[in-house]
């Protein structure tokens, strides 16, 4: 704003001489013609805040009788009058003004995508809620069933994948010794082909019964001679356990059970039976042979054997990889199983998220300003299914539209003074939080949105209309004069008896006045700071339009009749005339 004011002052014409001053004594113009200067003034006044100056000037001129109309073709008579004002101390604040509507710091309309009956709600309109707080619970019985099905499908898919991987990479299922090898490296096998046999224990165990013997007749480590039915010769074993009690056979004769361990010659299986002699006792009947745990590993898919390095007698541990089966068949099984797991996982995640949708939580912390659904209501999910509206009222915001001529003076952090018609007698303080570079152009004028934050909001509510002023600069207790008193080239007309008249410029001035040079500072709509060139006790003078004469004639402004202005269509003025026929709005002028 202060830039515009200076620009306007810079283009202001030097005051016209009083009517009684001889024409030959008037200063000779050295710059643009009077018509060119007037055109420049209007071009500036019709942009930004200068519009207001034009409108105010015309209204004042009409109301004060300054505008005098004369008949077409008649000459205009005007009397130049000067308004005098003392140089005085005052505080000046340069501010940009705009109006706007208050908005909450944040707002959220709570909707739902699911349909069903609302089972519960946990709040009322006007309540404070926190982010994540449960607001509504909707009947989710169908969604729960879908989740269970998805969980089962995912588990099955994982099992199938694990089996496919196991088929490609067969592993030992127990620890022991490789007792037999059925394939070689590079063999092609099909599902069910035996790869190797693992024996967990190479010993065999036989429980023998002895009649007419007491348990004290046997001891651990005692040698036993074993006869395996179907084998020639004998095998030697050791007693590993003796029963502590005796039992009776069907004949009523008591007996004692003794367990014997011996090395398997390699051909004995659980299909065989045996008898034994221990000390002076022979076993009763034939006892079953118990062979140690064993396992035969088979291929679970078709493929070519790769990485098979096992030999008979090798020690193997549970989980050791036996080989790798290569080929399209086994690889396709793994890939298909992997895809199934991925699809099942996606379905499970969707089912879980869908179930979560039946529990509506607060997306932000704030105040519930609208509640449109309650427990017992049946709702249809969709973008129009509004349940409630939450406002974050921790602070309020407004947007100011700042003219392109002033936007360079605005920056984040500047103080903003705010008033509201709804709260009389109180001024609020805000701060600029954002200056947007995305301007909006209308009628040849571009404005930029400036966001203002207000933390102290006592008495203010969202939706209220407020007026705001951005404090661009301020000066306290400084010398000041009316802004209209500063002429082109930063000169001021003062009375000849003013103390600063001693510094008068060598420039012809009206009678009883002199011109002095000044330096200016902060300005507002009415006053401007003088940093040098004037002092207290000085009296400044500036042009006050006045006139006399008949009823029809030219309009006098700044000592020049409108009829003297160069011809310039309104459409040639910057921005043209505003729509609606009204005069532009803006700050004070400097005629």
Coordinates of C-alpha atoms in Angstrom, one line a residue:
X1 CA 0.0 0.0 0.0
X2 CA 2.8 2.4 0.9
X3 CA 4.4 1.8 -2.5
X4 CA 1.2 2.8 -4.2
X5 CA 0.8 5.9 -2.0
X6 CA 4.4 7.0 -2.9
X7 CA 3.8 6.3 -6.5
X8 CA 0.6 8.3 -6.4
X9 CA 2.4 11.2 -4.6
X10 CA 5.3 11.0 -7.1
X11 CA 2.8 11.7 -9.9
X12 CA 0.9 14.4 -8.1
X13 CA 1.0 17.7 -10.0
X14 CA 2.6 20.7 -8.3
X15 CA -0.2 22.9 -6.9
X16 CA -1.7 25.5 -9.2
X17 CA -0.9 29.1 -8.4
X18 CA -3.6 31.2 -6.7
X19 CA -5.8 33.1 -9.0
X20 CA -4.1 36.4 -8.0
X21 CA -0.6 35.2 -9.0
X22 CA 0.4 36.6 -12.4
X23 CA 0.6 33.9 -15.1
X24 CA 4.2 35.0 -16.0
X25 CA 5.3 34.2 -12.5
X26 CA 4.3 30.5 -12.7
X27 CA 7.1 27.9 -12.9
X28 CA 7.8 26.6 -16.4
X29 CA 6.9 22.9 -16.7
X30 CA 10.0 20.7 -17.3
X31 CA 8.5 17.3 -17.4
X32 CA 5.6 15.6 -19.2
X33 CA 2.7 17.7 -20.3
X34 CA -0.1 18.4 -17.9
X35 CA -2.4 16.0 -19.9
X36 CA 0.2 13.3 -19.8
X37 CA 0.7 13.7 -16.1
X38 CA -3.0 13.6 -15.4
X39 CA -3.3 10.4 -17.6
X40 CA -0.5 8.8 -15.5
X41 CA -2.3 9.7 -12.3
X42 CA -5.5 8.0 -13.4
X43 CA -3.6 5.0 -14.7
X44 CA -2.2 4.5 -11.2
X45 CA -5.3 5.4 -9.2
X46 CA -7.4 3.0 -11.2
X47 CA -5.2 0.1 -10.1
X48 CA -5.3 -1.6 -6.7
X49 CA -6.1 0.7 -3.8
X50 CA -5.9 3.8 -5.9
X51 CA -9.4 3.1 -7.1
X52 CA -10.8 4.0 -3.7
X53 CA -9.0 7.3 -3.9
X54 CA -10.8 8.2 -7.1
X55 CA -14.1 7.2 -5.8
X56 CA -13.6 9.2 -2.5
X57 CA -12.3 12.2 -4.3
X58 CA -15.3 12.4 -6.6
X59 CA -17.7 11.9 -3.8
X60 CA -16.1 14.6 -1.7
X61 CA -15.8 16.9 -4.6
X62 CA -19.5 16.6 -5.5
X63 CA -20.6 16.8 -1.9
X64 CA -18.5 19.9 -1.2
X65 CA -19.5 21.8 -4.2
X66 CA -16.0 21.6 -5.8
X67 CA -17.4 20.2 -9.0
X68 CA -18.8 23.1 -11.0
X69 CA -20.6 22.6 -14.3
X70 CA -20.8 25.2 -16.9
X71 CA -22.5 25.2 -20.3
X72 CA -20.7 23.5 -23.2
X73 CA -18.2 25.9 -24.7
X74 CA -18.0 28.3 -21.7
X75 CA -14.7 28.9 -19.9
X76 CA -14.1 27.6 -16.3
X77 CA -13.1 29.8 -13.4
X78 CA -11.4 28.2 -10.4
X79 CA -9.9 29.4 -7.2
X80 CA -7.0 27.4 -5.8
X81 CA -7.1 27.0 -2.1
X82 CA -4.5 25.4 0.2
X83 CA -5.2 23.3 3.2
X84 CA -2.6 23.8 6.0
X85 CA -1.6 21.3 8.6
X86 CA 1.1 21.4 11.3
X87 CA 4.0 18.9 11.4
X88 CA 3.2 16.7 14.4
X89 CA 4.2 13.5 16.1
X90 CA 2.1 10.5 15.7
X91 CA 2.2 6.7 15.3
X92 CA 1.8 5.3 11.8
X93 CA 1.0 1.8 10.7
X94 CA 1.1 0.7 7.1
X95 CA -1.4 -2.1 6.7
X96 CA -3.1 -4.1 3.9
X97 CA -6.8 -4.7 4.4
X98 CA -9.1 -7.4 3.3
X99 CA -12.2 -9.3 4.4
X100 CA -12.7 -13.0 4.7
X101 CA -14.6 -15.9 6.4
X102 CA -13.3 -17.8 9.4
X103 CA -12.6 -21.5 8.9
X104 CA -11.6 -24.2 11.4
X105 CA -8.0 -25.4 11.6
X106 CA -9.2 -28.7 10.1
X107 CA -12.6 -30.4 9.4
X108 CA -13.6 -33.9 8.5
X109 CA -16.9 -35.4 7.3
X110 CA -17.1 -38.9 8.7
X111 CA -18.5 -41.4 6.1
X112 CA -18.6 -45.2 5.8
X113 CA -18.3 -47.5 2.9
X114 CA -20.1 -50.4 4.5
X115 CA -23.8 -51.0 5.0
X116 CA -25.6 -52.3 8.0
X117 CA -27.3 -51.5 11.3
X118 CA -25.4 -49.2 13.8
X119 CA -25.1 -51.2 17.0
X120 CA -23.6 -48.4 19.1
X121 CA -22.4 -44.8 19.2
X122 CA -20.2 -43.3 21.9
X123 CA -20.7 -39.5 21.6
X124 CA -23.1 -36.6 21.3
X125 CA -23.1 -33.4 19.2
X126 CA -20.8 -30.9 20.8
X127 CA -18.5 -33.5 22.4
X128 CA -14.7 -33.4 22.2
X129 CA -13.3 -36.4 20.5
X130 CA -9.7 -37.5 20.0
X131 CA -8.1 -39.0 16.9
X132 CA -8.6 -42.8 16.8
X133 CA -11.5 -42.7 19.3
X134 CA -14.3 -45.2 18.5
X135 CA -17.4 -43.4 17.3
X136 CA -19.7 -46.1 15.8
X137 CA -19.9 -49.9 15.7
X138 CA -21.8 -51.4 12.8
X139 CA -23.1 -55.0 12.6
X140 CA -20.2 -57.0 11.1
X141 CA -21.5 -60.6 11.2
X142 CA -21.1 -61.1 7.5
X143 CA -17.7 -59.5 7.4
X144 CA -16.5 -61.8 10.3
X145 CA -17.6 -64.9 8.3
X146 CA -15.7 -63.7 5.3
X147 CA -12.6 -63.1 7.4
X148 CA -12.7 -66.7 8.8
X149 CA -13.0 -68.1 5.2
X150 CA -10.1 -65.9 4.1
X151 CA -7.9 -67.1 7.0
X152 CA -8.6 -70.8 6.2
X153 CA -7.8 -70.2 2.5
X154 CA -4.6 -68.5 3.4
X155 CA -3.5 -71.3 5.7
X156 CA -4.2 -73.9 3.1
X157 CA -2.3 -71.9 0.5
X158 CA 0.7 -71.7 2.8
X159 CA 0.6 -75.5 3.4
X160 CA 0.5 -76.2 -0.3
X161 CA 3.5 -73.9 -0.9
X162 CA 5.5 -75.5 1.8
X163 CA 4.8 -78.9 0.3
X164 CA 5.8 -77.7 -3.1
X165 CA 9.1 -76.5 -1.8
X166 CA 9.6 -79.7 0.1
X167 CA 9.0 -81.6 -3.1
X168 CA 11.8 -79.7 -4.9
X169 CA 14.1 -80.0 -1.9
X170 CA 13.6 -83.4 -0.2
X171 CA 14.8 -83.5 3.4
X172 CA 15.6 -86.2 6.1
X173 CA 12.8 -86.6 8.5
X174 CA 14.9 -88.2 11.3
X175 CA 18.5 -88.4 12.4
X176 CA 20.4 -91.6 12.0
X177 CA 22.5 -93.5 9.4
X178 CA 22.0 -93.9 5.7
X179 CA 21.4 -97.6 5.4
X180 CA 20.4 -97.9 1.7
X181 CA 20.7 -95.7 -1.4
X182 CA 18.3 -96.1 -4.3
X183 CA 19.2 -93.4 -6.8
X184 CA 22.3 -91.7 -8.3
X185 CA 23.2 -88.1 -9.3
X186 CA 21.5 -87.2 -12.6
X187 CA 18.7 -89.8 -12.4
X188 CA 15.3 -88.8 -13.6
X189 CA 12.6 -89.8 -11.0
X190 CA 8.9 -89.5 -10.7
X191 CA 6.7 -88.9 -7.7
X192 CA 6.9 -91.9 -5.3
X193 CA 10.4 -93.0 -6.3
X194 CA 12.5 -94.1 -3.3
X195 CA 15.7 -92.0 -2.8
X196 CA 17.3 -93.5 0.3
X197 CA 16.7 -95.2 3.7
X198 CA 17.6 -93.8 7.1
X199 CA 18.0 -96.0 10.1
X200 CA 17.9 -94.1 13.4
X201 CA 19.3 -97.1 15.4
X202 CA 21.3 -100.1 14.1
X203 CA 20.5 -102.3 17.1
X204 CA 17.6 -104.6 17.5
X205 CA 15.7 -105.2 20.8
X206 CA 14.0 -108.4 22.0
X207 CA 12.0 -108.9 25.2
X208 CA 12.5 -112.6 26.4
X209 CA 10.3 -114.3 29.0
X210 CA 11.8 -116.9 31.5
X211 CA 9.7 -119.3 33.5
X212 CA 10.6 -120.6 36.9
X213 CA 13.2 -117.7 37.2
X214 CA 13.3 -114.8 39.6
X215 CA 14.4 -111.3 38.6
X216 CA 17.4 -111.6 40.9
X217 CA 18.7 -114.3 38.6
X218 CA 19.5 -111.7 35.9
X219 CA 21.4 -108.4 35.8
X220 CA 22.1 -105.5 33.5
X221 CA 25.1 -106.1 31.2
X222 CA 24.7 -109.9 31.4
X223 CA 25.6 -111.8 28.2
X224 CA 22.8 -113.4 26.3
X225 CA 23.0 -115.9 23.5
X226 CA 20.3 -115.2 20.9
X227 CA 18.9 -117.5 18.3
X228 CA 17.0 -115.7 15.5
X229 CA 14.4 -117.9 13.8
X230 CA 15.5 -118.5 10.2
X231 CA 19.2 -117.6 10.7
X232 CA 21.9 -120.1 11.2
X233 CA 24.2 -119.7 14.1
X234 CA 23.8 -117.4 17.1
X235 CA 24.2 -113.7 18.0
X236 CA 25.5 -112.3 21.2
X237 CA 23.7 -109.5 23.1
X238 CA 23.6 -107.8 26.4
X239 CA 20.8 -107.5 29.0
X240 CA 19.6 -103.9 29.2
X241 CA 16.5 -104.3 31.5
X242 CA 15.0 -106.9 33.9
X243 CA 11.3 -106.7 35.0
X244 CA 10.9 -106.1 38.7
X245 CA 7.9 -108.3 39.1
X246 CA 6.8 -111.7 37.9
X247 CA 3.7 -112.7 36.0
X248 CA 2.1 -116.1 35.2
X249 CA 1.6 -117.6 31.9
X250 CA -1.7 -119.4 31.0
X251 CA -0.5 -122.6 32.8
X252 CA 0.0 -120.6 36.0
X253 CA 3.7 -120.8 35.9
X254 CA 5.4 -117.5 37.0
X255 CA 7.9 -115.8 34.6
X256 CA 10.4 -112.9 34.4
X257 CA 10.9 -110.6 31.3
X258 CA 14.4 -109.6 30.3
X259 CA 15.3 -107.1 27.5
X260 CA 18.3 -107.9 25.3
X261 CA 20.0 -105.6 22.8
X262 CA 22.2 -106.8 20.0
X263 CA 23.6 -105.4 16.8
X264 CA 21.4 -106.0 13.7
X265 CA 23.4 -108.0 11.2
X266 CA 21.7 -105.9 8.6
X267 CA 19.0 -108.3 7.4
X268 CA 16.9 -108.7 10.5
X269 CA 13.5 -107.0 10.3
X270 CA 10.5 -106.8 12.6
X271 CA 9.1 -109.8 10.9
X272 CA 11.5 -112.2 12.6
X273 CA 11.3 -113.9 16.1
X274 CA 14.0 -115.2 18.4
X275 CA 14.8 -117.1 21.6
X276 CA 17.7 -116.8 24.0
X277 CA 19.8 -118.4 26.7
X278 CA 20.9 -116.3 29.6
X279 CA 23.0 -118.0 32.3
X280 CA 21.3 -121.3 33.1
X281 CA 17.9 -120.2 31.8
X282 CA 16.3 -120.6 28.4
X283 CA 13.6 -118.3 27.3
X284 CA 10.0 -119.3 27.0
X285 CA 8.6 -119.5 23.5
X286 CA 9.5 -117.1 20.6
X287 CA 9.8 -113.4 21.2
X288 CA 9.2 -110.7 18.6
X289 CA 12.2 -108.7 17.2
X290 CA 12.0 -104.9 17.5
X291 CA 14.1 -103.0 14.9
X292 CA 15.2 -99.4 15.5
X293 CA 13.3 -96.5 13.9
X294 CA 13.9 -96.0 10.2
X295 CA 12.5 -94.0 7.3
X296 CA 12.5 -94.3 3.5
X297 CA 12.6 -90.9 1.7
X298 CA 10.7 -90.8 -1.5
X299 CA 10.4 -88.2 -4.3
X300 CA 7.1 -86.1 -4.1
X301 CA 7.5 -84.7 -7.6
X302 CA 9.0 -85.5 -10.9
X303 CA 12.3 -84.2 -11.9
X304 CA 16.0 -84.7 -12.3
X305 CA 18.1 -85.6 -9.2
X306 CA 20.8 -83.0 -8.5
X307 CA 23.1 -82.5 -5.6
X308 CA 22.8 -86.2 -4.4
X309 CA 26.0 -87.1 -2.5
X310 CA 24.9 -89.6 0.1
X311 CA 26.6 -93.0 0.7
X312 CA 25.6 -96.0 2.8
X313 CA 26.8 -95.5 6.3
X314 CA 26.8 -91.7 6.2
X315 CA 25.4 -90.0 9.3
X316 CA 22.4 -87.8 8.5
X317 CA 20.4 -85.3 10.7
X318 CA 16.8 -84.5 10.5
X319 CA 16.3 -81.5 8.1
X320 CA 19.3 -82.2 6.0
X321 CA 18.7 -81.7 2.3
X322 CA 18.9 -85.0 0.4
X323 CA 19.0 -83.6 -3.1
X324 CA 17.3 -81.1 -5.4
X325 CA 14.8 -82.0 -8.1
X326 CA 15.0 -79.8 -11.1
X327 CA 12.5 -79.5 -14.0
X328 CA 9.5 -77.6 -15.2
X329 CA 7.0 -79.8 -13.3
X330 CA 8.4 -79.1 -9.9
X331 CA 9.1 -75.5 -10.6
X332 CA 5.6 -74.9 -11.9
X333 CA 4.2 -76.4 -8.7
X334 CA 6.2 -74.0 -6.6
X335 CA 5.2 -71.0 -8.7
X336 CA 1.5 -71.9 -8.7
X337 CA 1.6 -72.4 -5.0
X338 CA 3.3 -69.0 -4.5
X339 CA 0.7 -67.3 -6.6
X340 CA -2.0 -69.0 -4.5
X341 CA -0.4 -67.7 -1.3
X342 CA -0.2 -64.2 -2.7
X343 CA -3.8 -64.1 -3.7
X344 CA -4.9 -65.6 -0.4
X345 CA -2.9 -63.0 1.4
X346 CA -4.5 -60.2 -0.5
X347 CA -7.9 -61.6 0.2
X348 CA -7.1 -61.9 3.9
X349 CA -5.9 -58.3 4.1
X350 CA -9.0 -57.1 2.3
X351 CA -11.2 -59.0 4.7
X352 CA -9.4 -57.6 7.7
X353 CA -9.7 -54.1 6.4
X354 CA -13.3 -54.6 5.5
X355 CA -13.9 -55.8 9.1
X356 CA -12.2 -52.7 10.4
X357 CA -14.5 -50.5 8.4
X358 CA -17.4 -51.7 10.7
X359 CA -15.7 -49.8 13.6
X360 CA -15.8 -46.1 12.8
X361 CA -13.1 -44.1 14.6
X362 CA -12.4 -40.3 14.7
X363 CA -10.0 -39.3 11.9
X364 CA -9.0 -36.1 13.7
X365 CA -9.2 -34.6 17.2
X366 CA -11.8 -31.9 17.6
X367 CA -15.4 -31.0 18.3
X368 CA -18.4 -32.9 16.8
X369 CA -20.5 -30.1 15.2
X370 CA -23.0 -32.4 13.3
X371 CA -24.3 -35.8 14.2
X372 CA -26.6 -37.4 11.6
X373 CA -26.6 -41.1 12.6
X374 CA -27.2 -42.9 15.8
X375 CA -27.4 -46.4 17.3
X376 CA -30.3 -48.4 15.7
X377 CA -30.1 -46.6 12.4
X378 CA -29.6 -48.7 9.2
X379 CA -27.2 -47.1 6.8
X380 CA -26.2 -47.6 3.2
X381 CA -22.4 -47.2 2.6
X382 CA -21.1 -44.7 0.1
X383 CA -19.8 -41.2 -0.3
X384 CA -23.1 -39.7 0.8
X385 CA -23.4 -41.7 4.0
X386 CA -22.5 -38.9 6.4
X387 CA -22.4 -39.9 10.0
X388 CA -21.0 -36.8 11.6
X389 CA -18.8 -33.8 11.1
X390 CA -15.8 -32.9 13.2
X391 CA -14.1 -29.5 13.5
X392 CA -10.6 -28.9 14.9
X393 CA -11.1 -25.6 16.7
X394 CA -7.6 -25.4 18.2
X395 CA -7.2 -22.4 16.0
X396 CA -9.1 -20.6 13.2
X397 CA -7.9 -19.6 9.7
X398 CA -9.0 -17.1 7.1
X399 CA -7.8 -16.3 3.6
X400 CA -7.1 -12.7 2.5
X401 CA -7.0 -11.7 -1.2
X402 CA -4.1 -9.4 -1.6
X403 CA -3.6 -7.2 -4.7
X404 CA -0.7 -8.0 -7.0
X405 CA 0.7 -4.5 -6.3
X406 CA 1.0 -5.3 -2.6
X407 CA 1.8 -9.0 -2.5
X408 CA 5.5 -8.4 -2.5
X409 CA 5.1 -6.7 0.9
X410 CA 3.6 -9.8 2.5
X411 CA 5.6 -12.6 4.1
X412 CA 5.1 -15.5 6.5
X413 CA 5.2 -14.4 10.1
X414 CA 3.7 -10.9 9.7
X415 CA 1.2 -9.8 12.3
X416 CA -2.5 -9.5 11.3
X417 CA -5.1 -7.4 13.2
X418 CA -8.6 -8.9 12.9
X419 CA -12.0 -7.5 13.9
X420 CA -15.4 -9.0 13.6
X421 CA -18.8 -7.3 13.5
X422 CA -20.1 -10.2 15.6
X423 CA -17.6 -9.3 18.4
X424 CA -17.7 -5.6 19.0
X425 CA -14.9 -3.7 20.6
X426 CA -12.3 -6.5 20.4
X427 CA -9.3 -6.8 18.1
X428 CA -7.7 -10.2 17.6
X429 CA -4.1 -10.9 16.6
X430 CA -3.3 -13.4 13.8
X431 CA -0.2 -14.3 11.9
X432 CA 0.5 -15.0 8.2
X433 CA 1.2 -18.7 7.7
X434 CA 1.2 -19.0 3.9
X435 CA 1.6 -16.7 0.9
X436 CA 0.4 -18.5 -2.2
X437 CA 1.9 -17.9 -5.6
X438 CA -1.2 -19.2 -7.3
X439 CA -3.0 -15.9 -8.1
X440 CA -6.5 -15.4 -9.5
X441 CA -7.2 -12.8 -12.2
X442 CA -10.5 -11.1 -12.6
X443 CA -11.2 -7.9 -14.5
X444 CA -7.6 -7.4 -15.3
X445 CA -6.6 -7.5 -11.7
X446 CA -4.7 -10.4 -10.0
X447 CA -5.0 -11.2 -6.3
X448 CA -3.1 -13.8 -4.3
X449 CA -4.5 -15.8 -1.4
X450 CA -2.8 -15.3 2.0
X451 CA -3.6 -17.6 4.8
X452 CA -3.9 -16.2 8.3
X453 CA -3.9 -18.2 11.6
X454 CA -5.7 -17.0 14.7
X455 CA -4.9 -18.8 18.0
X456 CA -6.8 -16.6 20.4
X457 CA -10.3 -17.2 19.2
X458 CA -12.4 -16.4 22.2
X459 CA -15.8 -15.2 20.8
X460 CA -15.0 -16.2 17.2
X461 CA -16.7 -19.1 15.4
X462 CA -16.2 -20.7 12.0
X463 CA -18.2 -19.0 9.3
X464 CA -18.0 -15.5 10.8
X465 CA -17.1 -12.7 8.5
X466 CA -14.0 -10.7 9.6
X467 CA -11.9 -7.7 8.5
X468 CA -8.1 -8.1 8.6
X469 CA -5.1 -5.9 8.3
X470 CA -1.6 -7.1 7.7
X471 CA 0.8 -4.9 9.4
X472 CA 3.5 -4.2 6.8
X473 CA 5.5 -1.7 8.8
X474 CA 4.9 0.7 11.7
X475 CA 6.6 3.7 13.3
X476 CA 5.9 5.1 16.8
X477 CA 6.1 8.8 17.8
X478 CA 7.5 10.1 14.5
X479 CA 7.1 13.4 12.7
X480 CA 4.2 13.1 10.2
X481 CA 2.2 15.2 7.8
X482 CA -0.8 14.4 5.6
X483 CA 0.2 12.1 2.7
X484 CA -1.3 14.5 0.2
X485 CA 1.2 17.2 1.2
X486 CA 4.1 15.4 -0.4
X487 CA 4.7 16.4 -4.0
X488 CA 6.6 14.9 -6.9
X489 CA 10.3 14.7 -6.2
X490 CA 9.6 14.4 -2.4
X491 CA 9.1 18.2 -1.9
X492 CA 6.7 19.8 0.5
X493 CA 5.1 23.2 0.4
X494 CA 5.4 25.0 3.8
X495 CA 4.5 28.4 5.1
X496 CA 7.3 31.0 4.7
X497 CA 7.4 31.5 8.5
X498 CA 8.0 27.8 9.3
X499 CA 11.4 27.1 11.0
X500 CA 12.4 24.8 8.1
X501 CA 11.8 27.6 5.5
X502 CA 15.5 28.4 6.0
X503 CA 16.1 25.3 3.8
X504 CA 13.8 26.5 1.1
X505 CA 14.6 25.2 -2.4
X506 CA 15.3 27.5 -5.3
X507 CA 11.9 26.9 -6.8
X508 CA 9.2 29.4 -7.4
X509 CA 6.3 28.9 -5.0
X510 CA 3.0 30.5 -4.2
X511 CA 3.0 33.7 -2.2
X512 CA 3.8 33.2 1.5
X513 CA 5.0 29.6 0.8
X514 CA 8.3 27.9 0.0
X515 CA 9.2 24.4 -1.1
X516 CA 11.6 22.2 0.9
X517 CA 13.0 18.7 0.2
X518 CA 12.0 15.9 2.6
X519 CA 12.7 12.2 3.1
X520 CA 9.8 10.0 3.9
X521 CA 9.3 6.7 5.7
X522 CA 6.2 4.7 6.7
X523 CA 2.8 5.8 5.5
X524 CA -0.8 4.8 6.1
X525 CA -4.0 5.9 4.4
X526 CA -3.8 9.4 5.6
X527 CA -0.3 10.3 7.0
X528 CA 3.3 9.8 6.0
X529 CA 6.4 9.8 8.2
X530 CA 9.0 12.5 7.6
X531 CA 12.5 11.3 8.4
X532 CA 14.3 14.6 7.4
X533 CA 13.6 18.0 6.0
X534 CA 10.8 19.1 8.5
X535 CA 10.6 19.8 12.2
X536 CA 8.0 20.4 14.8
X537 CA 6.6 24.0 14.4
X538 CA 6.5 23.7 10.6
X539 CA 3.2 24.1 8.8
X540 CA 2.7 22.3 5.5
X541 CA 0.3 23.3 2.8
X542 CA -1.3 21.1 0.1
X543 CA -3.9 21.6 -2.6
X544 CA -7.5 21.8 -1.7
X545 CA -9.8 21.8 -4.7
X546 CA -12.4 24.6 -4.7
X547 CA -14.4 26.4 -7.3
X548 CA -17.1 29.1 -8.0
X549 CA -19.3 30.1 -10.7
X550 CA -22.5 28.9 -12.6
X551 CA -24.3 25.7 -12.7
X552 CA -22.8 24.1 -15.8
X553 CA -19.2 23.8 -16.6
X554 CA -16.0 21.7 -16.1
X555 CA -15.1 19.8 -13.0
X556 CA -12.1 21.3 -11.2
X557 CA -9.5 19.0 -9.7
X558 CA -6.0 20.0 -8.6
X559 CA -6.3 23.4 -10.3
X560 CA -7.1 21.8 -13.7
X561 CA -10.5 21.5 -15.3
X562 CA -11.5 18.1 -16.5
X563 CA -12.2 19.7 -19.8
X564 CA -8.4 20.3 -20.0
X565 CA -7.5 16.7 -19.6
X566 CA -6.3 14.9 -22.8
X567 CA -8.8 12.8 -24.5
X568 CA -8.6 9.2 -23.2
X569 CA -11.3 6.7 -23.5
X570 CA -12.2 4.9 -20.3
X571 CA -11.3 1.6 -21.9
X572 CA -7.7 2.9 -22.3
X573 CA -7.3 3.2 -18.5
X574 CA -5.6 0.3 -16.9
X575 CA -8.2 -2.3 -16.1
X576 CA -10.9 -0.1 -17.6
X577 CA -13.9 1.1 -15.6
X578 CA -15.2 -1.5 -13.0
X579 CA -18.3 -3.4 -13.9
X580 CA -21.5 -2.1 -12.5
X581 CA -20.8 1.5 -13.3
X582 CA -19.3 2.2 -9.9
X583 CA -16.0 3.9 -9.3
X584 CA -13.0 1.8 -8.3
X585 CA -12.3 1.4 -4.6
X586 CA -8.9 2.1 -2.9
X587 CA -6.9 4.4 -0.7
X588 CA -6.7 8.2 -0.6
X589 CA -5.4 10.1 -3.5
X590 CA -2.8 12.9 -3.7
X591 CA -4.3 15.5 -6.0

